[in-house]
Coordinates of N, CA and C in Angstrom, one line a residue:
E1 N 1.1 -1.2 -0.1 CA 0.6 0.0 -0.4 C 0.6 1.1 0.4
L2 N 1.6 1.0 1.0 CA 2.9 2.3 1.0 C 3.1 2.5 -0.8
I3 N 4.0 1.4 -1.2 CA 4.6 1.9 -2.6 C 3.1 2.5 -3.3
S4 N 1.8 1.6 -3.9 CA 1.2 1.8 -4.4 C 1.2 4.0 -4.4
Y5 N 1.2 4.1 -2.9 CA 0.1 5.8 -2.4 C 2.1 6.1 -2.3
T6 N 3.0 6.8 -2.6 CA 4.7 7.1 -3.2 C 4.3 7.3 -4.3
V7 N 4.0 6.0 -5.4 CA 4.7 6.7 -6.2 C 3.2 7.3 -7.6
D8 N 1.9 7.3 -6.4 CA 1.0 8.1 -7.0 C 1.7 9.6 -6.9
K9 N 1.8 9.7 -5.8 CA 2.1 10.9 -4.7 C 3.8 11.4 -6.2
F10 N 4.8 10.9 -6.5 CA 5.5 11.0 -7.6 C 4.8 11.6 -8.4
L11 N 3.5 10.4 -9.4 CA 3.7 10.9 -10.1 C 2.6 12.7 -10.6
N12 N 2.3 13.0 -8.9 CA 1.3 14.2 -9.1 C 2.2 15.5 -8.8
I13 N 3.3 15.4 -8.8 CA 5.0 16.5 -9.0 C 5.0 16.6 -9.9
P14 N 4.9 18.4 -10.6 CA 5.9 18.2 -11.9 C 7.0 18.5 -11.2
W15 N 8.2 18.3 -12.8 CA 9.1 18.6 -12.8 C 10.3 17.5 -11.7
V16 N 9.3 16.5 -10.8 CA 9.7 15.3 -10.8 C 10.2 14.2 -11.6
K17 N 11.2 13.0 -12.0 CA 10.9 12.5 -12.3 C 11.5 11.5 -12.3
L18 N 10.8 11.0 -11.7 CA 10.8 9.1 -10.9 C 11.8 8.2 -11.5
I19 N 13.0 7.9 -11.8 CA 13.6 6.8 -12.9 C 13.1 5.7 -12.5
W20 N 12.9 4.3 -13.6 CA 13.1 2.8 -13.3 C 11.3 2.7 -13.2
W21 N 11.1 2.0 -11.9 CA 9.8 0.6 -12.9 C 8.2 2.0 -11.8
L22 N 7.6 2.3 -13.3 CA 6.6 2.8 -12.7 C 5.4 1.3 -11.7
N23 N 5.4 0.5 -12.1 CA 4.2 -0.8 -11.8 C 4.6 -0.8 -9.9
K24 N 3.6 -0.6 -9.5 CA 3.0 -0.7 -8.3 C 3.5 -2.0 -7.2
K25 N 3.0 -2.5 -7.8 CA 2.7 -4.0 -8.3 C 4.2 -5.6 -8.2
S26 N 5.3 -4.8 -8.8 CA 6.3 -5.5 -8.7 C 7.6 -4.5 -8.5
R27 N 7.9 -3.0 -8.0 CA 9.1 -2.9 -7.0 C 8.8 -2.7 -6.2
V28 N 9.4 -2.4 -5.8 CA 10.2 -1.9 -4.1 C 10.3 -0.9 -3.5
S29 N 10.4 -0.7 -2.1 CA 10.2 0.1 -1.8 C 11.3 1.4 -1.3
V30 N 11.9 1.4 -2.6 CA 13.0 2.1 -2.9 C 12.9 3.2 -4.3
F31 N 12.6 4.4 -4.0 CA 12.6 5.2 -4.9 C 13.5 6.5 -5.5
S32 N 14.5 6.2 -6.6 CA 15.3 7.3 -7.4 C 14.9 8.2 -8.4
F33 N 15.2 9.6 -7.7 CA 14.1 10.5 -8.8 C 14.9 11.9 -9.1
I34 N 14.5 12.5 -10.3 CA 15.5 13.6 -10.1 C 15.1 14.9 -10.1
V35 N 15.7 15.6 -10.3 CA 14.3 17.1 -10.5 C 15.5 18.5 -11.5
E36 N 15.5 18.4 -12.8 CA 16.6 18.1 -13.6 C 17.1 19.6 -13.3
W37 N 16.7 20.8 -12.7 CA 18.1 21.8 -12.6 C 17.8 22.7 -11.5
I38 N 17.5 21.2 -11.1 CA 18.4 21.2 -9.0 C 19.0 19.9 -9.1
H39 N 21.2 20.1 -8.5 CA 21.8 19.3 -7.4 C 20.5 18.3 -6.8
S40 N 21.0 17.4 -7.1 CA 20.6 16.1 -6.3 C 21.1 16.5 -4.6
T41 N 22.6 17.2 -4.8 CA 22.9 17.1 -2.7 C 22.7 18.7 -2.4
D42 N 21.4 19.4 -3.0 CA 21.3 20.7 -2.6 C 19.5 20.0 -2.0
I43 N 18.6 19.1 -2.9 CA 17.8 18.7 -2.4 C 17.6 18.0 -1.4
A44 N 18.8 17.3 -1.0 CA 19.5 16.7 -0.2 C 19.5 17.2 1.0
D45 N 20.1 18.0 1.1 CA 20.5 19.0 1.8 C 19.6 19.6 2.8
F46 N 18.7 20.5 1.4 CA 17.4 21.0 2.0 C 16.0 20.1 2.9
M47 N 16.5 19.0 2.2 CA 15.1 17.7 3.5 C 15.8 17.4 5.0
A48 N 17.0 17.3 5.0 CA 17.9 17.4 6.3 C 17.2 18.5 7.2
D49 N 17.3 19.2 6.5 CA 17.3 21.0 7.3 C 15.7 21.0 7.7
N50 N 14.4 20.0 7.5 CA 13.4 19.5 7.3 C 13.2 18.0 8.1
K51 N 14.6 18.3 8.9 CA 14.6 16.8 9.3 C 13.8 15.2 8.6
I52 N 14.1 15.3 7.2 CA 14.1 14.3 6.8 C 15.0 13.6 5.8
C53 N 15.6 12.8 5.8 CA 16.8 11.6 5.5 C 16.7 11.5 3.8
I54 N 17.5 11.5 2.6 CA 17.8 10.4 1.8 C 18.8 10.5 1.3
R55 N 19.2 9.8 -0.3 CA 21.1 9.7 -0.2 C 20.7 10.3 -1.5
A56 N 21.8 10.8 -2.0 CA 21.6 11.7 -2.9 C 22.7 11.2 -3.8
G57 N 23.2 11.6 -4.8 CA 24.8 11.3 -5.9 C 24.8 10.2 -6.8
Q58 N 25.3 9.4 -6.9 CA 25.4 8.0 -8.0 C 25.2 6.7 -7.0
H59 N 25.0 6.8 -5.3 CA 24.4 5.1 -5.2 C 24.9 4.7 -5.7
C60 N 26.7 4.8 -6.3 CA 27.9 3.4 -6.6 C 27.5 2.4 -7.2
A61 N 26.3 3.2 -8.7 CA 25.7 3.0 -9.9 C 25.7 4.2 -10.8
E62 N 27.6 3.4 -10.9 CA 27.7 5.2 -12.0 C 27.6 4.6 -13.4
P63 N 27.7 3.6 -14.0 CA 27.4 2.6 -15.4 C 25.7 2.8 -15.9
L64 N 25.0 2.8 -14.8 CA 23.6 2.7 -14.9 C 23.2 4.3 -15.2
M65 N 24.2 5.5 -14.5 CA 24.2 6.6 -14.5 C 23.9 6.8 -15.7
W66 N 25.2 6.7 -16.3 CA 26.0 6.7 -17.3 C 25.3 6.7 -18.6
E67 N 24.2 4.9 -18.2 CA 23.9 4.6 -19.3 C 22.5 5.5 -19.7
L68 N 21.9 5.5 -18.4 CA 20.8 6.6 -17.9 C 20.5 8.1 -18.5
W69 N 21.9 8.5 -18.7 CA 22.9 9.8 -18.6 C 21.8 10.9 -17.9
I70 N 22.3 9.9 -16.5 CA 22.0 11.3 -15.6 C 23.1 11.1 -14.7
N71 N 23.4 12.0 -14.3 CA 24.5 13.1 -13.6 C 24.6 12.1 -11.8
H72 N 23.3 12.5 -11.4 CA 23.2 12.0 -10.1 C 21.7 12.1 -9.9
S73 N 21.2 11.5 -9.3 CA 19.9 11.1 -8.7 C 19.5 11.8 -6.9
C74 N 18.3 11.5 -6.6 CA 17.6 11.4 -4.8 C 17.5 10.2 -4.7
R75 N 17.3 9.9 -3.8 CA 16.8 8.2 -3.4 C 15.7 8.6 -2.1
M76 N 14.4 8.1 -2.0 CA 14.0 7.9 -0.7 C 13.9 6.4 -0.8
S77 N 13.4 6.0 0.5 CA 13.4 4.6 0.7 C 11.6 4.7 1.8
L78 N 11.0 3.1 1.7 CA 10.4 3.4 2.4 C 11.0 2.0 3.7
Y79 N 9.6 1.8 4.5 CA 10.1 0.4 5.7 C 8.4 -0.1 5.4
I80 N 8.3 -0.8 6.9 CA 7.1 -1.0 6.7 C 6.9 -0.4 8.4
Y81 N 7.3 0.8 9.1 CA 7.5 1.4 9.7 C 7.1 3.1 9.8
N82 N 6.9 2.8 8.1 CA 6.4 4.3 7.7 C 5.3 4.2 7.8
S83 N 4.8 5.6 7.7 CA 3.1 6.0 7.2 C 2.9 6.5 6.3
T84 N 1.0 6.8 6.0 CA 1.2 8.0 4.9 C 1.4 9.5 5.4
D85 N 1.0 9.0 6.5 CA 1.9 10.9 6.7 C 2.9 11.1 6.9
E86 N 4.1 10.2 7.1 CA 5.8 10.6 7.0 C 5.7 10.8 5.1
I87 N 5.0 10.6 4.4 CA 5.1 10.0 3.0 C 4.7 11.6 1.8
D88 N 3.3 12.3 3.5 CA 2.5 13.3 2.6 C 3.8 14.2 3.3
K89 N 5.0 14.1 4.8 CA 5.1 15.7 5.1 C 6.7 15.3 4.1
F90 N 7.3 14.0 3.6 CA 8.7 13.9 3.2 C 7.6 14.7 1.0
F91 N 6.9 15.0 0.9 CA 5.7 15.5 -1.0 C 6.0 16.6 -0.2
E92 N 5.4 17.4 1.0 CA 5.0 19.1 1.5 C 6.7 19.2 1.2
V93 N 8.1 18.9 1.8 CA 10.0 19.1 1.4 C 9.6 19.6 0.4
L94 N 10.0 18.4 -0.2 CA 9.9 18.3 -1.4 C 9.7 19.5 -2.8
D95 N 8.7 19.2 -2.6 CA 7.7 20.5 -3.3 C 8.0 22.0 -2.7
E96 N 8.1 21.8 -1.3 CA 8.7 23.4 -0.6 C 10.3 23.8 -1.0
A97 N 11.1 22.1 -1.5 CA 12.9 22.6 -2.3 C 12.0 22.7 -2.9
I98 N 11.8 22.4 -4.2 CA 11.6 22.6 -5.8 C 11.2 24.2 -5.9
K99 N 10.3 25.0 -4.9 CA 10.5 25.9 -5.2 C 11.3 27.1 -4.9
I100 N 11.5 26.7 -3.9 CA 12.8 27.4 -3.8 C 14.7 27.3 -4.2
L101 N 14.6 26.2 -4.3 CA 16.0 26.2 -5.0 C 15.8 26.3 -6.6
K102 N 14.6 26.4 -7.4 CA 14.6 26.7 -9.3 C 15.4 27.6 -8.8

């Protein structure tokens, strides 16, 4: 349920490109994404300032990044203890980051 909820949220944010698989039933709870004109570390720093931890960079996947023509990305993950309220908060802060950093 959390994966499906998160995919829907990603699909409703303009300017954010979710990398890889959109099929809600066959994906894992790790979401890599980019905002074309904002560096991933800037987004990660903004999120951290708002008490949300995400990863940024190449995630030990440089060959994949090269293949996808991407230099870096952000990555958020879910686990069984996460809630829809936390996902909503993540997307609120991400939206704010995009507005401020653009």
